[in-house]
Coordinates of C-alpha atoms and ligand atoms in Angstrom, one line a residue:
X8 CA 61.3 151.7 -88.6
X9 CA 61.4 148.1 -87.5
X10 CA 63.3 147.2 -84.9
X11 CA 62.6 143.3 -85.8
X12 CA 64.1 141.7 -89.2
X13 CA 61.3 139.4 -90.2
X14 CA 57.7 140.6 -89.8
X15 CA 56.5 136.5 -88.9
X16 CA 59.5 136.7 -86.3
X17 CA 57.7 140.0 -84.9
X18 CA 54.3 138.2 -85.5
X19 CA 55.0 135.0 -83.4
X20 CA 56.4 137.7 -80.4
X21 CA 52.9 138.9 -80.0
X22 CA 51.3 136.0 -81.0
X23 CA 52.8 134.3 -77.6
X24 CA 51.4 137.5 -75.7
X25 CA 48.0 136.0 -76.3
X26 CA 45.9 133.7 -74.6
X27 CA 43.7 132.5 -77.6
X28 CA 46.5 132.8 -79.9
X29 CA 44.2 132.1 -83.1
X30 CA 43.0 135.6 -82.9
X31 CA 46.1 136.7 -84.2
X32 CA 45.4 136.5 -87.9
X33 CA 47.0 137.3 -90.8
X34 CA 45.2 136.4 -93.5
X35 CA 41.5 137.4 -95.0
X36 CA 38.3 135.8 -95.1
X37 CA 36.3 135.1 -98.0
X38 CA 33.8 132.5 -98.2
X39 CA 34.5 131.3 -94.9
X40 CA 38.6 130.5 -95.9
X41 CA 41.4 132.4 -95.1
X42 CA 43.2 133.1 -98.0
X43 CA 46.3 135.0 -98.8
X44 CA 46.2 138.0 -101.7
X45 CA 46.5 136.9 -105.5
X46 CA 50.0 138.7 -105.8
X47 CA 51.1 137.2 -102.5
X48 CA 51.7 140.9 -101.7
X49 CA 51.4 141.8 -97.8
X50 CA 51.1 145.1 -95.6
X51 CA 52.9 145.7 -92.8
X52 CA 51.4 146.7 -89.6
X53 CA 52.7 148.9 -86.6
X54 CA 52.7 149.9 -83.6
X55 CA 52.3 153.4 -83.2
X56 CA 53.4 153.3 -79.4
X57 CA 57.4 152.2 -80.5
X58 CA 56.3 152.1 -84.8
X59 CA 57.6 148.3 -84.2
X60 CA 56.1 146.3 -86.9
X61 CA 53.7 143.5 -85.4
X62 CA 53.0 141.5 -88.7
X63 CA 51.8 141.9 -92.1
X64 CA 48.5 141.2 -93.7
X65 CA 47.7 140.5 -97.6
X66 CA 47.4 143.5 -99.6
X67 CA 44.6 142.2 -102.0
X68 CA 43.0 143.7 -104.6
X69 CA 40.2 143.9 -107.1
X70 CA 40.2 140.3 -107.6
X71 CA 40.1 139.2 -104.2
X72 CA 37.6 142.0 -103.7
X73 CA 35.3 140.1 -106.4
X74 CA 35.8 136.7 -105.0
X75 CA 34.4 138.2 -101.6
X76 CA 31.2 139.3 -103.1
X77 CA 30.7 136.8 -105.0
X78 CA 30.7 134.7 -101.8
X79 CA 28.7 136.7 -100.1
X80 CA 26.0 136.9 -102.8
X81 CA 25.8 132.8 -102.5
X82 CA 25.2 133.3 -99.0
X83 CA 22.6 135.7 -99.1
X84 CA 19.4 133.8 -100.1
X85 CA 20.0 130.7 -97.1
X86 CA 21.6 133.6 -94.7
X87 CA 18.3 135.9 -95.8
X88 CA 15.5 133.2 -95.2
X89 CA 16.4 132.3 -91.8
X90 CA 14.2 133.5 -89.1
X91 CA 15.4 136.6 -87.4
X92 CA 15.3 134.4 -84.5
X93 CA 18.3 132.0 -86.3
X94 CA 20.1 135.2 -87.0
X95 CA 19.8 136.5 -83.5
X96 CA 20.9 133.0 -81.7
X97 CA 24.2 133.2 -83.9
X98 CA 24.7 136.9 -83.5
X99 CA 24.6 136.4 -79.7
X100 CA 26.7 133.7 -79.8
X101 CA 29.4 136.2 -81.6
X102 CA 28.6 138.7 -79.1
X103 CA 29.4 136.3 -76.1
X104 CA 32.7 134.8 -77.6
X105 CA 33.8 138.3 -78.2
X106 CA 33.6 139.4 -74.5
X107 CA 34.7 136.1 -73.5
X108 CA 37.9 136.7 -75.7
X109 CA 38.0 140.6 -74.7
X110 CA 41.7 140.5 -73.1
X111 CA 43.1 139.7 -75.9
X112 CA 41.2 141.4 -78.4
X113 CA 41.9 144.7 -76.5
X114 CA 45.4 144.1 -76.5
X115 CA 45.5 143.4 -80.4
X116 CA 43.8 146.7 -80.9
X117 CA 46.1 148.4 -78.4
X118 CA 49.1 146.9 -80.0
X119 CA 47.7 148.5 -83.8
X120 CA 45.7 151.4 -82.4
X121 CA 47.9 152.7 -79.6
X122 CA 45.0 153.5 -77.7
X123 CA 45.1 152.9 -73.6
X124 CA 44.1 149.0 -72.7
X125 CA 41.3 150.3 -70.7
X126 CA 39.8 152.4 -73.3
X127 CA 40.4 149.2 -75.9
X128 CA 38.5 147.0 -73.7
X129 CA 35.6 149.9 -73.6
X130 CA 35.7 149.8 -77.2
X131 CA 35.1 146.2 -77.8
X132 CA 32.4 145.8 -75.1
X133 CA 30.6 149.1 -76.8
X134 CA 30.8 147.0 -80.0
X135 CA 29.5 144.2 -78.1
X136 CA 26.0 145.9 -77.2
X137 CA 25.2 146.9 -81.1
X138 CA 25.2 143.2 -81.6
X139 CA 22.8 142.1 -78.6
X140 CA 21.3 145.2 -79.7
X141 CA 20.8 143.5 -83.2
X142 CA 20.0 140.4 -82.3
X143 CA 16.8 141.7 -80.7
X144 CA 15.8 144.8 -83.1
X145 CA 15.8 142.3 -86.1
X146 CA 13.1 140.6 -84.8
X147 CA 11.2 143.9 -85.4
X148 CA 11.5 144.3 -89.0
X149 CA 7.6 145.3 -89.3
X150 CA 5.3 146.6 -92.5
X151 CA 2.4 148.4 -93.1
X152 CA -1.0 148.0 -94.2
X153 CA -2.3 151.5 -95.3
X154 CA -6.1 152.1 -95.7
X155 CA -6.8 152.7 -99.8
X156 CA -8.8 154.9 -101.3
X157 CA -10.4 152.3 -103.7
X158 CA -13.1 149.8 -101.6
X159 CA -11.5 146.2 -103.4
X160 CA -7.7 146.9 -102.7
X161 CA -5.7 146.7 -99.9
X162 CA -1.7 148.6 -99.4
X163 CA 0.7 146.3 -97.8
X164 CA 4.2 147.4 -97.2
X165 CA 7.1 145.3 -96.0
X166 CA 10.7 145.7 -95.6
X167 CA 13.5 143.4 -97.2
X168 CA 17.4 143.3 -96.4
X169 CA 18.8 145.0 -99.7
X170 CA 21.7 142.0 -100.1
X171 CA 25.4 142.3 -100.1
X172 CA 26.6 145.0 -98.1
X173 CA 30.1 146.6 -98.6
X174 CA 31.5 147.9 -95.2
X175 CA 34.5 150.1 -95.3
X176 CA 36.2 151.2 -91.7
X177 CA 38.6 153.4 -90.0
X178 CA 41.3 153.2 -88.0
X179 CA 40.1 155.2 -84.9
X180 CA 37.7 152.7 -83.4
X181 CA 38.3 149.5 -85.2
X182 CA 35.9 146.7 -83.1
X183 CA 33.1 148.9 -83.0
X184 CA 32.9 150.4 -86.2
X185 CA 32.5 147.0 -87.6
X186 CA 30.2 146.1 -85.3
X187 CA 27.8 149.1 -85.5
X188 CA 27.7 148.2 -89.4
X189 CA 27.6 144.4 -89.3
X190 CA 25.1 143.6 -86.9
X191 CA 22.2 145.5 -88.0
X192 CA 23.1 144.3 -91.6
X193 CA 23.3 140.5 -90.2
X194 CA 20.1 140.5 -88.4
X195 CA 18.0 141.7 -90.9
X196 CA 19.4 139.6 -93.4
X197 CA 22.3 141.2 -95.5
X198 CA 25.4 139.5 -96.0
X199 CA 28.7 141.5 -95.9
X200 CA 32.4 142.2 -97.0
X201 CA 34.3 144.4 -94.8
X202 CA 37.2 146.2 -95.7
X203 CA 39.2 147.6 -92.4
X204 CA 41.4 150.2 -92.0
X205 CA 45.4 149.0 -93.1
X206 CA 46.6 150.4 -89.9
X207 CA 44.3 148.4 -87.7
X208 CA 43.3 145.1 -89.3
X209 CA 44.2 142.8 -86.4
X210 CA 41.4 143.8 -84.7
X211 CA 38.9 142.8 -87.7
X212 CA 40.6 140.0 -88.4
X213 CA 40.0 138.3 -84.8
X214 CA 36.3 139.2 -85.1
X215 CA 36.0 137.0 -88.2
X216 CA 38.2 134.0 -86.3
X217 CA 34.8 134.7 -83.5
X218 CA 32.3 135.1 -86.4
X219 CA 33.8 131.5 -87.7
X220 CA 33.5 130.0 -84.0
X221 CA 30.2 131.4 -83.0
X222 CA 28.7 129.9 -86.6
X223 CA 27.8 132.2 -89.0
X224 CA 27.3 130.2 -92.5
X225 CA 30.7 130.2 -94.9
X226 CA 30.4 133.8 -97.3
X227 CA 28.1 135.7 -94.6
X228 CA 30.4 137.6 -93.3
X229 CA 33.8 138.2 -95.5
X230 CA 37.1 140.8 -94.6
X231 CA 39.5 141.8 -97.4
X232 CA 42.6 143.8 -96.4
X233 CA 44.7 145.2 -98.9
X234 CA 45.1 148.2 -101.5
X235 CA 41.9 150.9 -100.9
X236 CA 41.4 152.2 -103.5
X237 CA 40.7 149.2 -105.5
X238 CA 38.7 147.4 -102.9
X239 CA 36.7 150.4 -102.4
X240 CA 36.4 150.9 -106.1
X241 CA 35.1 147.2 -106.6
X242 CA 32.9 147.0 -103.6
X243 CA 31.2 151.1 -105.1
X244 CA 31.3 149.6 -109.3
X245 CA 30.2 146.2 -108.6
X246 CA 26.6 145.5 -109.3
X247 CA 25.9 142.5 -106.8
X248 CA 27.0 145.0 -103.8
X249 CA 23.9 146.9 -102.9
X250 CA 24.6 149.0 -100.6
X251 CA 27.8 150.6 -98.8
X252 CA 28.5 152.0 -95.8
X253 CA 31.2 153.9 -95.1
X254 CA 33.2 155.1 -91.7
X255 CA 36.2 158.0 -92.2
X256 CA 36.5 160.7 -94.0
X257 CA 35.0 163.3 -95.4
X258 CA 37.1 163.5 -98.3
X259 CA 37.0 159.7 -99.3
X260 CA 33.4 159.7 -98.5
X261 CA 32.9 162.1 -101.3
X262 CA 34.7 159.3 -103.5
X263 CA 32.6 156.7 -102.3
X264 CA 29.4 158.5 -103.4
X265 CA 30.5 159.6 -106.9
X266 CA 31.7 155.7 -107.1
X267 CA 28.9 154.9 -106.1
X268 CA 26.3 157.0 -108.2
X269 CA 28.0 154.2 -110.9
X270 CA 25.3 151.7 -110.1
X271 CA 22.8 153.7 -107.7
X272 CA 23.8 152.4 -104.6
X273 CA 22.1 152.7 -101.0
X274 CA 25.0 154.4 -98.9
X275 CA 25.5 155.4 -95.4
X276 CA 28.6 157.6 -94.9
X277 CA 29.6 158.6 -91.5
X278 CA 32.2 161.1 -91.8
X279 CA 34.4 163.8 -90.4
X280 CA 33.1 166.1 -87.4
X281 CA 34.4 169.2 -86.0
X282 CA 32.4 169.9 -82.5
X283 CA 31.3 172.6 -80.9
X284 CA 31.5 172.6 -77.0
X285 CA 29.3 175.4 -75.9
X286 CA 29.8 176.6 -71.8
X287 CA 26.8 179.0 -71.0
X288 CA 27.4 181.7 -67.9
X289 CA 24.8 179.4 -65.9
X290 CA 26.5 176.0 -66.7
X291 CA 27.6 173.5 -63.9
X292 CA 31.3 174.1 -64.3
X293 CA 32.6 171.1 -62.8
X294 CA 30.4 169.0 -65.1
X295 CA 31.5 171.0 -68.0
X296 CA 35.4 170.5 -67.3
X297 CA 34.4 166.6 -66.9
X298 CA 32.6 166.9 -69.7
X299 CA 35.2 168.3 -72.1
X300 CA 37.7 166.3 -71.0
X301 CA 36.0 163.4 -72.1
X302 CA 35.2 164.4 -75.3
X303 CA 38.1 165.8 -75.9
X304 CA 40.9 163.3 -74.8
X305 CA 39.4 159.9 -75.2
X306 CA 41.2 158.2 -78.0
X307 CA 44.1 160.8 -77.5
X308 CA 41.7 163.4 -79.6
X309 CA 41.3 160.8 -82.5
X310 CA 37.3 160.4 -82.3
X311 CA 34.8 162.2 -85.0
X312 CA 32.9 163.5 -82.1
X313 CA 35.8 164.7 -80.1
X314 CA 34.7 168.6 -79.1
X315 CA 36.8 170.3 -81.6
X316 CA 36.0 174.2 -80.2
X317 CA 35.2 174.7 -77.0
X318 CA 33.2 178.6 -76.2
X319 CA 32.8 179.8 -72.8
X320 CA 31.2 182.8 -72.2
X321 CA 32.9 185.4 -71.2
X322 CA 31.4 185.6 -67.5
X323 CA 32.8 182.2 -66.6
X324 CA 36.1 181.5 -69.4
X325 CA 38.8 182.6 -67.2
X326 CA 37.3 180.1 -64.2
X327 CA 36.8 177.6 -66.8
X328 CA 40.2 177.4 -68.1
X329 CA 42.2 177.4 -64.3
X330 CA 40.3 174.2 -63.4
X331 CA 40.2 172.7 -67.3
X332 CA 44.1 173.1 -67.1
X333 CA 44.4 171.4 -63.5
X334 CA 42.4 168.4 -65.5
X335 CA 44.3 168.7 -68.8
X336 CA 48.0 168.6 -66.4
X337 CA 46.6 165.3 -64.9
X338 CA 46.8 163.3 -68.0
X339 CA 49.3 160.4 -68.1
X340 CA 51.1 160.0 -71.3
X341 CA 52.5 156.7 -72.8
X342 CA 52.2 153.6 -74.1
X343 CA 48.8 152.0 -74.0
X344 CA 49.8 148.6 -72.8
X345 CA 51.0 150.4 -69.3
X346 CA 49.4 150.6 -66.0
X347 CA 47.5 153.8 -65.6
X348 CA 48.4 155.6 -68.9
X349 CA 45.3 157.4 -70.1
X350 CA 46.7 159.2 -73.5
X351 CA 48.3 157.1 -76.2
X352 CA 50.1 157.7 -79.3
X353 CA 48.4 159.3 -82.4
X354 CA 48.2 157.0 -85.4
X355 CA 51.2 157.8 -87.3
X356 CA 53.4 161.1 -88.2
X357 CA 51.4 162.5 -90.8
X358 CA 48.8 162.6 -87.9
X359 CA 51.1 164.4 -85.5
X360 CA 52.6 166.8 -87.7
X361 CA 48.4 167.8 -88.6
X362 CA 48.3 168.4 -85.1
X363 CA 51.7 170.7 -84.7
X364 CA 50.8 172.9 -87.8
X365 CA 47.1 174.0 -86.3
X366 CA 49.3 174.5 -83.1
X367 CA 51.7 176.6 -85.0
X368 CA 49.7 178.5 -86.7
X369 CA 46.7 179.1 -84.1
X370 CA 49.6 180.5 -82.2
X371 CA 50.4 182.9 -85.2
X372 CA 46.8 183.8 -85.4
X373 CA 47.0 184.9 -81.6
X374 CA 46.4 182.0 -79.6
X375 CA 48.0 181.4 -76.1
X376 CA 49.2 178.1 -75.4
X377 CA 48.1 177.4 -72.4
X378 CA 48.9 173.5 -71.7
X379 CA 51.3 171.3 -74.4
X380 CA 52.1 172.9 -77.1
X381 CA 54.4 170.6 -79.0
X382 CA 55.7 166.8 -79.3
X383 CA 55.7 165.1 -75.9
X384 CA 59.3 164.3 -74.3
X385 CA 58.5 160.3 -75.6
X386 CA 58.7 161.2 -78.9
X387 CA 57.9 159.4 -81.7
X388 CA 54.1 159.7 -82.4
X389 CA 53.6 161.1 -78.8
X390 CA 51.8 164.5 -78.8
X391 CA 51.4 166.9 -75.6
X392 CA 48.0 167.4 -74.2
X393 CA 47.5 170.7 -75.3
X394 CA 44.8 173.7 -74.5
X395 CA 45.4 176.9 -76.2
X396 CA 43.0 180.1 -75.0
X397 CA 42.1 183.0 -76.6
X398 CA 41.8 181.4 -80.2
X399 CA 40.9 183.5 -83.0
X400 CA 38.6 182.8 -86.1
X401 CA 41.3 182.7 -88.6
X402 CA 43.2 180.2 -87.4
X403 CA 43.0 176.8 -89.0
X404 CA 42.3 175.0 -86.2
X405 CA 38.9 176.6 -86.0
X406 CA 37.6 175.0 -89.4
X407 CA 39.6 172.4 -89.8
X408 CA 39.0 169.3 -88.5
X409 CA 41.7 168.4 -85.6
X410 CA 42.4 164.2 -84.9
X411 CA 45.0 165.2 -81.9
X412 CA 44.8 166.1 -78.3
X413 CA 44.4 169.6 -79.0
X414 CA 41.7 172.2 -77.0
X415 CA 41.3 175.3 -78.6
X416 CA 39.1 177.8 -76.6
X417 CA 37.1 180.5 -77.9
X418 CA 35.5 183.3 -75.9
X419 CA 31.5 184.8 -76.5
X420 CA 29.2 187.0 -75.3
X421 CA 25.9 186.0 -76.5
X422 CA 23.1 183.2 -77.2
X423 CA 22.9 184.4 -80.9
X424 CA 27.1 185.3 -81.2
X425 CA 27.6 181.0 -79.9
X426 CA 25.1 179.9 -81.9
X427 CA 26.5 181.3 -85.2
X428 CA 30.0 180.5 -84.6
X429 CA 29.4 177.0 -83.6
X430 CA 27.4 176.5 -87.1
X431 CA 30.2 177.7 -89.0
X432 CA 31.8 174.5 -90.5
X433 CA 30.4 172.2 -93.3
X434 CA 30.8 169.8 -90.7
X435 CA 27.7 168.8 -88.7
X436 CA 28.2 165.5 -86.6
X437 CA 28.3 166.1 -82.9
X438 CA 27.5 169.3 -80.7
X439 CA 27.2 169.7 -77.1
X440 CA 26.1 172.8 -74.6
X441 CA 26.2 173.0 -70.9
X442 CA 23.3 175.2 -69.6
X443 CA 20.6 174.7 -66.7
X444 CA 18.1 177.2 -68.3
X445 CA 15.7 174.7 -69.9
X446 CA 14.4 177.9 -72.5
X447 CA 17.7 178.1 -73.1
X448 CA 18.2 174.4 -73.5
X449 CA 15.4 173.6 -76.2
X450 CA 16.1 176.9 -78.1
X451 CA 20.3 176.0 -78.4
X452 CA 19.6 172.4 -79.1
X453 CA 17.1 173.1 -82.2
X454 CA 19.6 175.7 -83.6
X455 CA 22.6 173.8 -83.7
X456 CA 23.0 172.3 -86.9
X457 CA 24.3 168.7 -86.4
X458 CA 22.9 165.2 -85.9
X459 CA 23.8 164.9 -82.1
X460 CA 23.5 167.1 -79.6
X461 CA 24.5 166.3 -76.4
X462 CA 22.9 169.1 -73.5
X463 CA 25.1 168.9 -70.1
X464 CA 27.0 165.8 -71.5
X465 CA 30.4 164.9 -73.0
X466 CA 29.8 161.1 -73.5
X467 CA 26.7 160.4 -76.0
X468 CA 27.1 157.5 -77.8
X469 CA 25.6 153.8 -77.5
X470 CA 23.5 151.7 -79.3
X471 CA 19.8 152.8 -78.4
X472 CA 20.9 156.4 -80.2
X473 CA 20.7 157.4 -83.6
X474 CA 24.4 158.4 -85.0
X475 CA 25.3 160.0 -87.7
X476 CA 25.3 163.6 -88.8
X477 CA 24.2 166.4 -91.3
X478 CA 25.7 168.4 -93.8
X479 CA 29.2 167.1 -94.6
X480 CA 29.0 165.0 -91.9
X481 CA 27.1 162.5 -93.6
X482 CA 23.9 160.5 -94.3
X483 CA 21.9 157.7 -93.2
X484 CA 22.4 156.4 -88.7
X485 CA 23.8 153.9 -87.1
X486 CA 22.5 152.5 -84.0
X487 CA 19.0 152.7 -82.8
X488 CA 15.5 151.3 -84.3
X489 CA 16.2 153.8 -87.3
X490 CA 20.1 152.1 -88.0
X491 CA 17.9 149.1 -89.5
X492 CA 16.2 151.3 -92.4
X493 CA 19.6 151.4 -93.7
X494 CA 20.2 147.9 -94.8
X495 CA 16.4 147.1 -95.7
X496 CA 14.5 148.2 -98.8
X497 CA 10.9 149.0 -98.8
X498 CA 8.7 147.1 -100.9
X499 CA 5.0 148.3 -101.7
X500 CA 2.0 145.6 -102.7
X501 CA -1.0 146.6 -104.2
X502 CA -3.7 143.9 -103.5
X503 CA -6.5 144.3 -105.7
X504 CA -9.9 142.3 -106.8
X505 CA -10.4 141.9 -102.7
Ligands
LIG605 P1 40.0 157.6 -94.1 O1 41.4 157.9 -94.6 O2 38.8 158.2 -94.9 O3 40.0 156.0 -94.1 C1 38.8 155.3 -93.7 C2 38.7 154.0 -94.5 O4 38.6 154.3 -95.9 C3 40.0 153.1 -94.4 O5 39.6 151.7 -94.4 C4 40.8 153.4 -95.6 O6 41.6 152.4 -96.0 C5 39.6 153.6 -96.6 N1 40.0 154.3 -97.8 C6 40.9 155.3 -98.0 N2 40.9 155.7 -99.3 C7 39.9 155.0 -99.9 C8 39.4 155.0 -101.2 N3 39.9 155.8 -102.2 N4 38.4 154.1 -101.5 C9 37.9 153.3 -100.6 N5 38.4 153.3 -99.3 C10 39.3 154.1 -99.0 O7 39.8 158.0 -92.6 P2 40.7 157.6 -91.4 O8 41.8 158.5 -91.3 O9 40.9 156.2 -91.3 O10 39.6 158.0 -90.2 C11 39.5 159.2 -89.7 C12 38.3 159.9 -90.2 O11 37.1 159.1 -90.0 C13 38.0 161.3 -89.6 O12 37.7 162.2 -90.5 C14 36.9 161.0 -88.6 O13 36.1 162.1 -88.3 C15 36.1 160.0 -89.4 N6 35.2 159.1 -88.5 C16 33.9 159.3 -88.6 C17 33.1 158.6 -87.8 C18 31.6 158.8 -87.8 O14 30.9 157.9 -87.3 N7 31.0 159.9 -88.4 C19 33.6 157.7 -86.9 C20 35.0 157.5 -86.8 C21 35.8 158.3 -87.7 P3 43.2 152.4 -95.7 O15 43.3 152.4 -94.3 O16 43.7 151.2 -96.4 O17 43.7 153.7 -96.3

């Protein structure tokens, strides 16, 4: 697949494209060291644009994994008694070296991710705002002091960070999903050992070289690439780690918590999504194309809270899909690191060929393609922008969840008919609805059964909001005053002889 011999030849190559070239790393960090895997064993790392291979990283193990927490359990108690203040004035510091450096972090995660430079660069500075976010919602950690019933006691509650944190990321959005776990975790206390996706650990890697810079004591923060299942299986078995939390999906999620259950861990698990997109006959159609097209596209259809199935009433479907296909035909295909592309690769094969069998067979259960349709003229791990119309409930695509540039639309009649169909999927992350009826509004948004809805909006995430679904979607949120609750434990004192 490699069109260079020697993976350190191909890693020097993009290396030199950098201007802070010591982001480029290719080695972990434990302990505040970067160290190489036990075996010596290494992973090599593409690019799904041209599947050239950019570098390797070490492929560690349980030992390494170990090591890590170990480190980061010696760090906890100095790390933990610091003022929240000390924690935030680091954390900023982070924050700013990050955007200072955000060139060349977005063209690492371009280079790994495939994703358009412009959408990169989005991504990191996102991931930048959970962190000033952080910095400032640590300092509100607050108790209670609740009134008891007996006249010579008194109930004081406080919160404490719960200790070693295991963080375990995707591919799909690999800045900020370390970011939207690490901060809150940092400022209230925790210390942490990430383990990043294999396919984008560039990206993770040059936050730790910023983490290092910006001062963050040795062990706080640790990042182990390497062999999943035995890192995951170390960071869920291993006592010291007290709580995980988990970005991908559903399916290893599920692994995670029986792993888990081992030693009665807190977890957060942020999983797989499949997202309704509801157009009612009174929406703003304009704003509802804009709408799905940004829920839809971004990150080439790779995002959990991508809208999966889009339903347009009936009254409005067939103007719906003339100007949603003028939008969908607009979209500029190619590699990331061009000017003006705005649709990347997907991840890898596997991911592609996904995509072409829910094509396939939605098209068998009836669909019309509409747009796309199959592999884009680029080739390789380039996919079509595709809407198909008049999609049925037995194809795959309508319960499955789809990572791909793929719009399937659905056609409805009623409030009650939308409603049920958008509910049906174990899946309950995202949601949104375009509708000026403001009955309508309220009555939609409490029946749909997911953690997010967004009402006459395709873009709803940032750090102020509470994410994370219901169902198989997940547990526990990230982002927000309630994203803290995750990594602290409550602790009740009863004060008696008063
Ligand atoms: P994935 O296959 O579940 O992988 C996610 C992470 O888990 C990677 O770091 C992966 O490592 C690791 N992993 C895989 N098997 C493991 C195991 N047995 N034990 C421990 N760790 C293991 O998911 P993905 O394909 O990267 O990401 C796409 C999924 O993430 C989609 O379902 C998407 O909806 C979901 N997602 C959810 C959210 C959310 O906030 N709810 C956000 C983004 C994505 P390797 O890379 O080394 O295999």
């Amino acid at each position: 697949r490699s069109t260079l011999s020697s993976s350190s030849a191909a890693s020097d190559v993009y290396k030199r494209q950098l201007k802070n070239k010591a982001l480029f790393k290719e080695s972990c960090f434990v302990g505040g060291k970067w160290i190489d895997s036990d075996s010596g064993e290494k992973i090599k790392v593409d690019n799904p644009a041209n599947n050239e291979i950019i570098g390797e990283v070490p492929k560690c193990s349980t030992s390494e994994t170990t090591k890590a927490i170990e480190e980061a359990q010696d760090a906890f108690p100095n790390w933990r008694d610091k003022t929240a203040k000390e924690r935030s004035i680091i954390l900023q510091k982070w924050a700013r070296l990050i955007e200072q450096n955000v060139d060349d972090l977005a063209r690492i995660m371009t280079l790994e991710q495939g994703k358009p430079l412009a959408e990169a660069k989005g991504e990191i500075l996102m991931g930048v705002t959970y962190i000033d976010f952080y910095a400032e919602e640590g300092k509100r950690v607050y108790g209670d002091i609740i009134p008891d019933p007996m006249p010579d006691r008194r109930i004081v509650v406080i919160k404490q960070p719960v200790g070693v944190v295991g963080a375990i990321t995707p591919w799909n959005f690999p800045s900020t999903m370390i970011t939207r776990k690490c901060a809150p975790a940092l400022a209230v206390g925790c210390t942490v050992v990430i383990k990043p996706a294999s396919q984008t650990p560039y990206s993770a890697l040059a936050l730790g070289v910023l983490a290092k810079e910006a001062g963050f004591p040795d062990g706080v923060i640790n990042i182990i690439t390497g062999s999943a299942a035995s890192i995951g299986k170390e960071l869920t078995e291993n006592p010291i780690v007290k709580k995980i939390s988990f970005t991908g999906s559903t399916e290893v999620g599920k692994v995670l918590l029986q792993q888990s259950a081992t030693t009665v861990k807190k977890v957060s698990m942020e999983l797989g999504g499949h997202a309704p997109f509801v157009v009612f006959d009174d929406a703003d159609l304009d704003e509802a194309v804009t709408g799905a097209m940004q829920s839809k596209f971004r990150n080439s259809g790779q995002t959990c809270i991508c809208a999966n199935r889009i339903f347009v009433h009936e009254k409005v479907y067939d103007e719906f899909l003339n100007k949603f296909i003028a939008e969908v035909n607009k979209i500029k295909v190619g590699n990331g690191l061009e000017e003006g592309i705005v649709s990347g690769p997907l991840i890898d094969q596997p991911s592609l060929m996904k995509v072409m069998d829910q094509v396939k067979d939605a098209v068998n259960q009836g669909a019309k393609i509409a747009v796309g349709g199959d592999v884009h003229s680029l080739g390789g791990n380039f996919f079509q922008p595709t809407v198909l119309s008049d999609v049925t409930n037995k194809a795959k695509i309508t319960y499955e969840e789809t990572f791909g540039p793929v719009a399937p639309l659905y056609k409805f009649s009623s409030d009650e008919e939308v409603i049920k169909m958008a509910n049906d999927t174990p899946y309950g992350l995202a949601s949104y609805f375009y509708s000026r009826d403001i009955g309508r509004i309220w009555r939609v948004a409490e029946a749909l059964e997911y953690g997010m809805v967004g009402v006459n909006t395709g873009l709803t995430t940032k750090a102020e909001i509470p994410f994370g679904g219901v169902k198989e979607s997940g547990l526990g949120r990230e982002g927000s005053k309630y994203g803290l609750d995750d990594y602290l434990n409550i602790k009740y004192i009863s004060m008696a002889g008063i």
